[in-house]
XYZ file of C-alpha atoms in Angstrom:
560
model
C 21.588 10.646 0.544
C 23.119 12.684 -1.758
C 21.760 10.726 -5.065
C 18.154 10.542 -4.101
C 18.852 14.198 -2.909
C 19.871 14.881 -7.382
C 17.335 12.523 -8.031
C 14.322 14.398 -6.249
C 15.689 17.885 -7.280
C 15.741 16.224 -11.138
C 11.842 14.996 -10.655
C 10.784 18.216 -9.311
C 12.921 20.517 -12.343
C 12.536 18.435 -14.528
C 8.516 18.017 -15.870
C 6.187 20.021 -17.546
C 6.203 22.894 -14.790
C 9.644 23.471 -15.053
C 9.262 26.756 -16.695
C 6.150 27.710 -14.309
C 8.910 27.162 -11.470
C 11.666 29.296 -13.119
C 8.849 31.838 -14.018
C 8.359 31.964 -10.102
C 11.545 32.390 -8.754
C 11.348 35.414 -11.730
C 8.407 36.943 -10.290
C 9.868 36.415 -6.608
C 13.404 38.173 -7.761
C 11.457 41.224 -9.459
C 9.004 41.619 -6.470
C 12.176 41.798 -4.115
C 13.665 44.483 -6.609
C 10.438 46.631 -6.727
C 10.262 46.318 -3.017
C 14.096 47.516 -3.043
C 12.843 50.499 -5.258
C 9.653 51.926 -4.022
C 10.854 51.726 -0.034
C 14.722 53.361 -1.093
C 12.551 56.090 -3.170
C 10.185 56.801 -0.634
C 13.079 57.108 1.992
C 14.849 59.253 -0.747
C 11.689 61.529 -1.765
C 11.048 61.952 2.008
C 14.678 63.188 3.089
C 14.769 65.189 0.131
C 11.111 67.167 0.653
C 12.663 68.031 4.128
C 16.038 69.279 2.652
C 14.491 71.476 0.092
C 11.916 72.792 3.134
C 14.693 74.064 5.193
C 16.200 75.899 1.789
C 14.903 79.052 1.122
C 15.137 78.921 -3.161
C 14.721 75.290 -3.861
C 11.558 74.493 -1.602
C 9.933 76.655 -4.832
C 12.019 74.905 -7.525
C 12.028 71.490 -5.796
C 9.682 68.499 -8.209
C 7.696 66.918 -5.795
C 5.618 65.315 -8.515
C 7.403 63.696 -10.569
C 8.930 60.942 -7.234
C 5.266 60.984 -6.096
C 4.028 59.179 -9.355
C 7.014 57.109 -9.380
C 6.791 55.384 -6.045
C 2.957 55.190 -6.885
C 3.795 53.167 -9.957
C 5.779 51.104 -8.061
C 3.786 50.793 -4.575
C 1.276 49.324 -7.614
C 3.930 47.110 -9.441
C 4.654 45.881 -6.217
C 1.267 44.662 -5.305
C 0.763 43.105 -8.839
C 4.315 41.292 -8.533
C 3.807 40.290 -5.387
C 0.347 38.684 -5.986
C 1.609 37.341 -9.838
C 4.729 35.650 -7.461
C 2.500 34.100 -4.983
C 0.207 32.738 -7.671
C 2.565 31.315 -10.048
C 4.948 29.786 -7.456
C 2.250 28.235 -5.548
C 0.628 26.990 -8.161
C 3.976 25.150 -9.578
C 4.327 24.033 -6.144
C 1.085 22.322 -5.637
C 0.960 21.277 -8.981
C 4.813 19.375 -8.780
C 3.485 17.329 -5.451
C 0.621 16.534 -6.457
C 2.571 14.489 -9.589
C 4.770 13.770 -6.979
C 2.028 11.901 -4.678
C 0.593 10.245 -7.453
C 4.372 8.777 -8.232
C 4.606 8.129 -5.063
C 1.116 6.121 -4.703
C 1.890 4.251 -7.472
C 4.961 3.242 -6.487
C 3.430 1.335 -3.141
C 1.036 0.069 -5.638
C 3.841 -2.148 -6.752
C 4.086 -5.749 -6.457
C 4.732 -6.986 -3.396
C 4.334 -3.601 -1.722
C 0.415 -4.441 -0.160
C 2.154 -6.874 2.842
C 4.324 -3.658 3.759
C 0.852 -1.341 3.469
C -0.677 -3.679 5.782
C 1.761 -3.874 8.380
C 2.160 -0.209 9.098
C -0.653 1.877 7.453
C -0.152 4.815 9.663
C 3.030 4.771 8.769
C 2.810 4.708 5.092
C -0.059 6.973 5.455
C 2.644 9.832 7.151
C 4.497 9.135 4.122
C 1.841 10.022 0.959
C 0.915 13.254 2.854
C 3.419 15.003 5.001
C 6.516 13.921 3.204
C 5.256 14.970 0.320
C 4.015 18.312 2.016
C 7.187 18.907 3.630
C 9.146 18.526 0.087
C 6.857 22.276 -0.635
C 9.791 24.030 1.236
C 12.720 22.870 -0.735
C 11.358 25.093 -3.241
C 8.807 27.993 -1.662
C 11.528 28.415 1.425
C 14.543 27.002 0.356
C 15.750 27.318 -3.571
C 13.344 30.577 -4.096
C 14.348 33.032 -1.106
C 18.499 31.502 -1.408
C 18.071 33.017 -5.714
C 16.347 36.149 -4.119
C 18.917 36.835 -1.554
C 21.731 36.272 -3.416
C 20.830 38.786 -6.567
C 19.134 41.541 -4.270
C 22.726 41.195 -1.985
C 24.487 41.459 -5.686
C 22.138 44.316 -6.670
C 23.109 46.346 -3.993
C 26.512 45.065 -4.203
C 26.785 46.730 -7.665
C 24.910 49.767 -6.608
C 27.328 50.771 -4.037
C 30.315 49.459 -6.551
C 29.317 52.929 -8.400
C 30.793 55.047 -5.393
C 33.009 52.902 -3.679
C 34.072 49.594 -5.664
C 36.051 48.195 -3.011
C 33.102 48.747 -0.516
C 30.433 47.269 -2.712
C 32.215 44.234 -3.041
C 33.299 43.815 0.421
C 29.852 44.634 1.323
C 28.228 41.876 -0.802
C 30.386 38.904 0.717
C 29.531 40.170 3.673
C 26.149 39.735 3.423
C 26.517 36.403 1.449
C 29.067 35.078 4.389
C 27.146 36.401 6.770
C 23.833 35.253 5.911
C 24.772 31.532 4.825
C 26.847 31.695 7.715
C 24.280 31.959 9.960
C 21.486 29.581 7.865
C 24.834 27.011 7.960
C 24.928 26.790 11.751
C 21.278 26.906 12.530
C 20.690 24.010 10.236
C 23.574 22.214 11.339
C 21.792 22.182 14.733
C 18.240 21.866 13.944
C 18.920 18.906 12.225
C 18.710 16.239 14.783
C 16.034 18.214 16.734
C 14.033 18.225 13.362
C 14.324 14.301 12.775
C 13.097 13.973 16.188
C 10.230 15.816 15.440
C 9.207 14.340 12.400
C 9.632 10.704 14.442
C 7.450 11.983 17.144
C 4.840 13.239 15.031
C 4.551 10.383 13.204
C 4.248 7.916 16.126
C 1.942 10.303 17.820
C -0.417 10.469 14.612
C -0.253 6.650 14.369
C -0.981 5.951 18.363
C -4.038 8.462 18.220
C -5.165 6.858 14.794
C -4.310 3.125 16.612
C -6.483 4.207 20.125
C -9.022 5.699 17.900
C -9.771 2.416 15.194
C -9.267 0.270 18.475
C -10.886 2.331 21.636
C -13.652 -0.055 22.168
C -11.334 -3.189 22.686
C -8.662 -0.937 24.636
C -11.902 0.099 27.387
C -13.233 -3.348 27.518
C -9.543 -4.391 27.952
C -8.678 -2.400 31.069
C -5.672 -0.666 28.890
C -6.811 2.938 28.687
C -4.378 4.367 30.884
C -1.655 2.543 29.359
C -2.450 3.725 25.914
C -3.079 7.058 27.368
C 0.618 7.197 28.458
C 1.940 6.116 25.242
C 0.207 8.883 23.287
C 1.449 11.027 25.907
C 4.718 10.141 25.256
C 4.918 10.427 21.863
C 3.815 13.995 22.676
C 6.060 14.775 24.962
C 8.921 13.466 22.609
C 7.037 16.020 20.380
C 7.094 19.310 22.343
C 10.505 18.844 23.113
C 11.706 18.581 19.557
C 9.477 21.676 19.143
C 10.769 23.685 21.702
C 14.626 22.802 20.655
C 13.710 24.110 17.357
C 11.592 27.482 18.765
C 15.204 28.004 20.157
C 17.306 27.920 17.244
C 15.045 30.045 15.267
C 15.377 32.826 18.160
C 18.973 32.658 18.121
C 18.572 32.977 14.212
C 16.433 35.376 14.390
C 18.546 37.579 16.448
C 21.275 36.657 14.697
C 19.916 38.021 11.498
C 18.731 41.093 13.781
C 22.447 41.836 14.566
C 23.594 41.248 11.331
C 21.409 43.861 9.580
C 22.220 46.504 12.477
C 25.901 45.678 12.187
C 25.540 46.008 8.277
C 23.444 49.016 8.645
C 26.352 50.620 11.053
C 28.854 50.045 8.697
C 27.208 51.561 5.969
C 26.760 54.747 7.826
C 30.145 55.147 9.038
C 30.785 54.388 5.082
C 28.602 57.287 3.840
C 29.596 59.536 6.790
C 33.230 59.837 5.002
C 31.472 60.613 1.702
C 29.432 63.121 2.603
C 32.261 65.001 4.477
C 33.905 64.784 1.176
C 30.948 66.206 -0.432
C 30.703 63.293 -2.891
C 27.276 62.281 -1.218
C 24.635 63.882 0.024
C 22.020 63.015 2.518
C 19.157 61.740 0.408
C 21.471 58.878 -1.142
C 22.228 57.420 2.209
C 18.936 57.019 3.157
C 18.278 55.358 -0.105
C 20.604 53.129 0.022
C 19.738 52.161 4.010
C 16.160 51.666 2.971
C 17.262 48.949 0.183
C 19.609 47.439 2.496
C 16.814 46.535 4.859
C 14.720 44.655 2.064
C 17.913 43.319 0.780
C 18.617 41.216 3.766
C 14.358 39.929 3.863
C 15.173 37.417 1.824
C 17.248 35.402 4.554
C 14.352 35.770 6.786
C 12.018 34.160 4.232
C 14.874 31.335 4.374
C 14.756 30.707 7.643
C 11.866 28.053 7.220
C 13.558 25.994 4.895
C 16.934 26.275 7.491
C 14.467 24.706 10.479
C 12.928 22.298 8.517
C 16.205 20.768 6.495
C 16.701 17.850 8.590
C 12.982 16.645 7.998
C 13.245 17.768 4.232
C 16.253 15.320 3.779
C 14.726 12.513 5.658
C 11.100 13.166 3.780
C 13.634 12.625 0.786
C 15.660 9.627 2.086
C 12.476 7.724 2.372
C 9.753 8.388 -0.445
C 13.093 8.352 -2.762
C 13.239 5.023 -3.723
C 9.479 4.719 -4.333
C 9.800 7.307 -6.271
C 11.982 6.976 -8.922
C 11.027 3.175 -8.943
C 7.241 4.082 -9.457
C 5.810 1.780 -12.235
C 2.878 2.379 -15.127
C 0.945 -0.039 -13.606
C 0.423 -3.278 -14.185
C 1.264 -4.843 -17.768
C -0.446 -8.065 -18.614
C 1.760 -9.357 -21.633
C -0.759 -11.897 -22.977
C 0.190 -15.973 -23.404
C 1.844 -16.869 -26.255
C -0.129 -20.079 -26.854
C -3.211 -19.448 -28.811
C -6.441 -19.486 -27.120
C -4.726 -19.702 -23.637
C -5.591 -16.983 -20.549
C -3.464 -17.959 -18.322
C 0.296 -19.288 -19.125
C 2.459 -20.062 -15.837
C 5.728 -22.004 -16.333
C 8.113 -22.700 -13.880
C 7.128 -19.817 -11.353
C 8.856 -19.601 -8.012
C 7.397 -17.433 -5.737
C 8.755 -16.522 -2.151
C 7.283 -14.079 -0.040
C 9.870 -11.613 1.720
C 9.141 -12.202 5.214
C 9.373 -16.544 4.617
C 12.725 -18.029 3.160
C 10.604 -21.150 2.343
C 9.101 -20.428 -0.959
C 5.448 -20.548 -1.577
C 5.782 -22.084 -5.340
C 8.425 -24.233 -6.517
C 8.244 -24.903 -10.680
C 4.830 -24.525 -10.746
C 2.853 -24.485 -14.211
C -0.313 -24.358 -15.136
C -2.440 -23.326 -18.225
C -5.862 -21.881 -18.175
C -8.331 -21.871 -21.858
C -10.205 -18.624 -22.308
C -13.542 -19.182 -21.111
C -12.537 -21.466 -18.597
C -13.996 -21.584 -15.270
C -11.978 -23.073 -12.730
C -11.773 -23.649 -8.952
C -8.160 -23.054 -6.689
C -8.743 -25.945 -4.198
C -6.547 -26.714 -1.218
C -5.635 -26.179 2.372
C -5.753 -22.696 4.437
C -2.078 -21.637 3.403
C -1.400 -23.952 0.630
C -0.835 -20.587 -1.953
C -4.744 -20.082 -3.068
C -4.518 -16.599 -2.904
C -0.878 -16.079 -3.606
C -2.008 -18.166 -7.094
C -4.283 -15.042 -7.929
C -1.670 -12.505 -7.129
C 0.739 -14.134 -9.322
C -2.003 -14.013 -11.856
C -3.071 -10.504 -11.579
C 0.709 -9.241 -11.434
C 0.211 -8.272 -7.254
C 3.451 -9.896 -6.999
C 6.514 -10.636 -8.483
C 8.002 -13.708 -9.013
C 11.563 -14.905 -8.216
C 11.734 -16.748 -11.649
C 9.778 -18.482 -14.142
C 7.310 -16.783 -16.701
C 3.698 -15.399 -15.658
C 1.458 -14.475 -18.818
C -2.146 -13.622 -18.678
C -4.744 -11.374 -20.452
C -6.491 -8.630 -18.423
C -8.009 -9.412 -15.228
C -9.535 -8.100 -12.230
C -8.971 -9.340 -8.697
C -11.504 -9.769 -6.087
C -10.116 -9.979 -3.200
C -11.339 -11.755 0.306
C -11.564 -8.368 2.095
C -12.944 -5.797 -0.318
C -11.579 -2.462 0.427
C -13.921 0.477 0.589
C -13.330 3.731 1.583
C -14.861 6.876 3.585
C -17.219 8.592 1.464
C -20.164 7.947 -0.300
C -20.893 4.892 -2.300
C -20.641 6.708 -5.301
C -17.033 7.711 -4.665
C -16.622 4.201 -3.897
C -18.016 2.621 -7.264
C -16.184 5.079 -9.175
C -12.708 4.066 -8.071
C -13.692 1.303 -10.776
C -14.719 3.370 -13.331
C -13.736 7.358 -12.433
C -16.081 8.365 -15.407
C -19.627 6.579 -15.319
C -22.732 8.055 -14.974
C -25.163 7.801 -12.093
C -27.760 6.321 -14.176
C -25.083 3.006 -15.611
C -24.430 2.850 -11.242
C -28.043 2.508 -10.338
C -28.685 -0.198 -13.233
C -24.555 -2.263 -12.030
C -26.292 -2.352 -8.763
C -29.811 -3.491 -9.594
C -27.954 -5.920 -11.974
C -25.601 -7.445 -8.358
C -28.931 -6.910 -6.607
C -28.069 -4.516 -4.090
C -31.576 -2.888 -3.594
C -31.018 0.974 -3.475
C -33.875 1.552 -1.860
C -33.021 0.027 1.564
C -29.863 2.578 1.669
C -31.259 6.039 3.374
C -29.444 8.393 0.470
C -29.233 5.894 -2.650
C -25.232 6.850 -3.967
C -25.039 9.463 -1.392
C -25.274 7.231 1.475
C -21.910 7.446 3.213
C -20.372 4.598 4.220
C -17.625 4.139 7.269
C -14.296 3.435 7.389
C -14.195 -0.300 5.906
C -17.764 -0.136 4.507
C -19.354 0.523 7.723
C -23.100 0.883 7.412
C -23.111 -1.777 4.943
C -23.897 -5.547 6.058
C -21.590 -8.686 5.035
C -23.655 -9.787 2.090
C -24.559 -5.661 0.983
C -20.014 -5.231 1.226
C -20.134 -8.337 -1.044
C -22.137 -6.838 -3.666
C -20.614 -3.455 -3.878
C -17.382 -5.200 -4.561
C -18.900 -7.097 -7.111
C -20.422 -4.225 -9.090
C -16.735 -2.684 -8.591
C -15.978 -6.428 -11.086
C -18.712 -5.353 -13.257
C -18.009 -1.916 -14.058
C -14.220 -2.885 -14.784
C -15.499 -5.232 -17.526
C -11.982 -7.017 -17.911
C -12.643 -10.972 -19.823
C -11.325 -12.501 -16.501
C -12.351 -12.602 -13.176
C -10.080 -13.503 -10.410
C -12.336 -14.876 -7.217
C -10.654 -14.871 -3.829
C -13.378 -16.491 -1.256
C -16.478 -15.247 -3.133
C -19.051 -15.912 -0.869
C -17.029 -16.274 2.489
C -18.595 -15.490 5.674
C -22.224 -14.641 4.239
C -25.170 -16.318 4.864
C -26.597 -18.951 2.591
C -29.288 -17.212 0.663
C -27.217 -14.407 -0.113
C -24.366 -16.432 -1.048
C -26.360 -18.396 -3.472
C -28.033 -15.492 -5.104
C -24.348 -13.862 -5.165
C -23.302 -17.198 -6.922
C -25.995 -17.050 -9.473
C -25.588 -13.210 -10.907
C -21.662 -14.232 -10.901
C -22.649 -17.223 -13.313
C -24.835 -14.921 -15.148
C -22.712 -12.227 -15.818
C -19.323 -13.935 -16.527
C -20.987 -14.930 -19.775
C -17.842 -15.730 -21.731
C -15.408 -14.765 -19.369
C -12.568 -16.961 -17.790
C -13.217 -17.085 -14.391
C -10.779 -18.136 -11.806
C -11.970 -18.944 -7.982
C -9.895 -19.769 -5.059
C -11.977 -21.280 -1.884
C -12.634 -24.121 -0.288
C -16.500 -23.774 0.007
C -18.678 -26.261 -1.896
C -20.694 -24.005 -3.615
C -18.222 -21.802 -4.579
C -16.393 -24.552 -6.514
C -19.814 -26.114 -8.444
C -19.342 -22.501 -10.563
C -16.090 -24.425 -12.089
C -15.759 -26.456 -15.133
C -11.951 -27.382 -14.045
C -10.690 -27.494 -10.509
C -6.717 -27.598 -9.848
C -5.493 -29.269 -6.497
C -2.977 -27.004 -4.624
C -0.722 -28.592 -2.255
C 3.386 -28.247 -0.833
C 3.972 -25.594 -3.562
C 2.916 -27.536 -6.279
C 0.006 -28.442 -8.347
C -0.968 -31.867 -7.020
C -3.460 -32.811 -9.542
C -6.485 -31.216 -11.728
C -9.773 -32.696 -12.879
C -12.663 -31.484 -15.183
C -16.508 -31.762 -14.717
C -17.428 -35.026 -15.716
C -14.741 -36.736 -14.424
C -15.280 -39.220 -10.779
C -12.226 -37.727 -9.056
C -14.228 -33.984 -9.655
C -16.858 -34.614 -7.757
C -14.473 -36.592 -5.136
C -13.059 -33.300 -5.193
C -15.823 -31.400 -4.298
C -17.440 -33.624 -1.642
C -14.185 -32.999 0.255
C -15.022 -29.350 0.606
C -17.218 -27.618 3.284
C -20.501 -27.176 2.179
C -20.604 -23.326 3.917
């Protein structure tokens, strides 16, 4: 815990906003100090108008002015400080997680990471957004407000130093003892209550999103009142964690209350002995109470980051080792054989969940240009062939080289939006005009769609039919414009027609493209030059277009 704690405290100090967050907890340290100022002055300016009234010579003599314009000045400084504070440190903030998320996103893009996406997506989901969130108060309401009250408690420390040094320094490890003290216990025994909370609301979230995706099936299957109870758990779970916590932060609360009056007391009883030895007067005790009461804010302002620790260190136990693991993305070191596109040599390849392996030695060798069919048995390694290809997974040894690629998938993901946003996760920067002629060119008839690239699209691609999903995720292929294409089922689970014209813009735009298909469709496979058996983790044989055993090959294949 305590090395991902260093390593997330390095990532977060140690970017380009490292001097935006400094400049922050700056602005935060001189807004407390000019809040110190213009409250102590006011108290001072006040107490000393009423002295001088009661006078009968210095109520003529007395500058009323000169204070006036002073705590003006700083009433205005404060308001400027204040706002420069909240802009600057929320700005580093945001700015810091949102390099953070995109670390943090990458790293699940990893190979090998989609199987764990898949199985909990809630779960994962809980993890790019409120982990992240939650990592906001290490720094706005943890590191900030502990810098603040520590130099405002020294400031004052050294201010009453002047009169008493003894008493200033007693005074500030009192408040440093005190305060910590207090932030000590109360996040000694929020902790558990926090974790709890976090749990809940992440199975809560997941359930609702779960009885939401699925509330159709759960009617039809007489389970509403079951799920109903499990979300109500999960809440329950929830509002007890909650109302464990409300009760730590009264105690705190109160315990910071009787701190500041017990602080305050002592102070007085202090000044009481000056002034009866006439080396203090009334005005400077007031000043001095006034400060003391915006010295001790900044505890209060730490009290969030106190509640929250136990989530903040969990948040930081998990995302951790995505983290500072999160890759470039994916490098495609290119074959060293001349002319090749694909080099595999001795690749083993075992998925995490299965202690059989998948591949055992396999090689193979692809020509650029080539067009060749994956052929074998549901769960002979079709698929897993592509991964390996298109670096989705790692391998356990051997040697994967291959030039740029892009992988088509059997289930083509797409997004809630519009199917602009959609298109452009291909290519962020095209135009609307190169999108309208991509899907002319797939032939994906705008027209039919109510709002052309506006037209939003569901969860999944709801709105869109089987063969209309098909083509979006082709023009996807198209505007990535990588010389190989990795096919995963092409034309699975579409009609005929469409599958055939699907086929024959695929053939027309590959041009001089390698192009790699896995299926075991017959129509699919007559778009290959070469087709490769697959079979017990192994290439079983290979045969090219012209050959008897290629069309043997093929006839074995279903025809749709």
């Amino acid at each position: 815990m305590r090395k991902n704690f260093l390593k997330i405290l390095y990532l977060l100090f140690s970017g380009r906003y490292l001097q935006l967050l400094i400049a922050g907890i700056f602005l935060s340290l001189l807004s407390n100090l000019v809040a110190m100022l213009v409250l102590g002055f006011s108290g001072w300016l006040i107490t000393s108008t009423a002295i001088a009234g009661f006078s009968g010579i210095t109520k003529f003599t007395f500058d009323i002015i000169t204070p006036s314009a002073v705590i003006r000045f700083l009433a205005i400084a404060r308001t400027i400080s204040r706002y420069a504070e909240r802009y600057v440190t929320h700005n580093a903030t945001l700015s810091v997680l949102s390099d953070l998320r995109e670390a943090l996103f990458r790293g699940w893009a990893a190979p090998n990471s989609s199987k764990v996406l898949a199985k909990r997506p809630a779960r994962i989901l809980f993890r790019l957004t409120s982990d992240i969130d939650i990592l906001d108060t290490l720094y706005l309401r943890g590191l900030v407000p502990m810098v603040v009250a520590i130099s405002s408690s020294f400031i004052l420390g050294v201010g009453l130093f002047y009169f008493s040094p003894l008493f200033g320094i007693l005074i500030f490890l009192f408040i440093i003892s005190m305060g910590f003290g207090l932030s000590f216990i109360s996040a000694f025994n929020s902790f558990k209550p926090c974790r709890r909370r976090a749990y809940a609301m992440e199975a809560l979230r997941a359930r609702i999103i779960d009885f939401v995706i699925g509330k159709k099936d759960i009617v039809m299957s007489g389970r509403l009142d079951l799920h109903n109870k499990i979300i109500c758990s999960a809440e329950s779970r929830l509002a007890h964690a909650n109302s464990h916590l409300n009760k730590i932060e009264t105690y705190l609360i109160f315990g910071f209350g009787a701190v500041s009056t017990a602080f305050i007391s002592i102070i007085l009883l202090k000044f009481e002995s000056l002034v009866q030895e006439n080396s203090f007067n009334i005005s400077k005790i007031v000043f001095f109470i006034f400060i003391t009461l915006v010295a001790i804010d900044p505890f209060m302002a730490l009290k969030r980051g106190i509640l929250d620790l136990g989530y903040i260190l969990l948040a930081i136990r998990r995302i951790s080792p995505r983290l500072t693991s999160a890759p470039l993305g994916r490098c495609f070191q290119e074959p060293s054989i001349f002319g090749l596109a694909v080099q595999l040599s001795d690749v083993c390849v075992r998925h995490e969940e299965n202690p059989k392996a998948v591949f055992s030695c396999l090689s193979l060798e692809i020509k650029k240009g080539e067009h060749v069919a994956l052929l074998g048995c549901n769960g002979s390694g079709k698929s897993t062939l592509l991964s390996v290809i298109s670096r989705e997974i790692s391998l356990e040894k051997g040697i994967a080289l291959s030039i740029n690629s892009t992988l088509l998938p059997q289930r083509s993901e797409l997004f809630l939006g519009n199917l602009r946003d959609n298109l452009q996760l291909a290519a962020p920067t095209v135009s609307d005009a190169a999108l309208y002629q991509v899907l002319a060119d797939i032939g994906l008839n705008i027209k039919e769609l109510p709002y052309g690239l506006d037209t939003k699209l569901g969860e999944g691609g709801i709105g869109l039919s089987g063969g209309q999903l098909k083509r979006v995720a082709l023009a996807r292929l198209l505007l990535q414009d990588t010389p190989m294409w990795l096919l995963d089922e092409p034309t699975e689970g579409i009609d005929s027609s469409t599958a055939q014209d699907i086929i024959d813009r695929i053939l027309y735009y590959v041009k001089d493209r390698t192009l790699v298909i896995a299926t075991h469709i017959r129509r699919d496979a007559l778009m290959a030059d070469h087709v490769v058996l697959i079979g017990k983790g192994s290439i079983s044989d290979h045969y090219y277009r012209g050959e008897p055993e290629f069309e043997v090959a093929l006839s074995n294949l279903k025809f749709h």
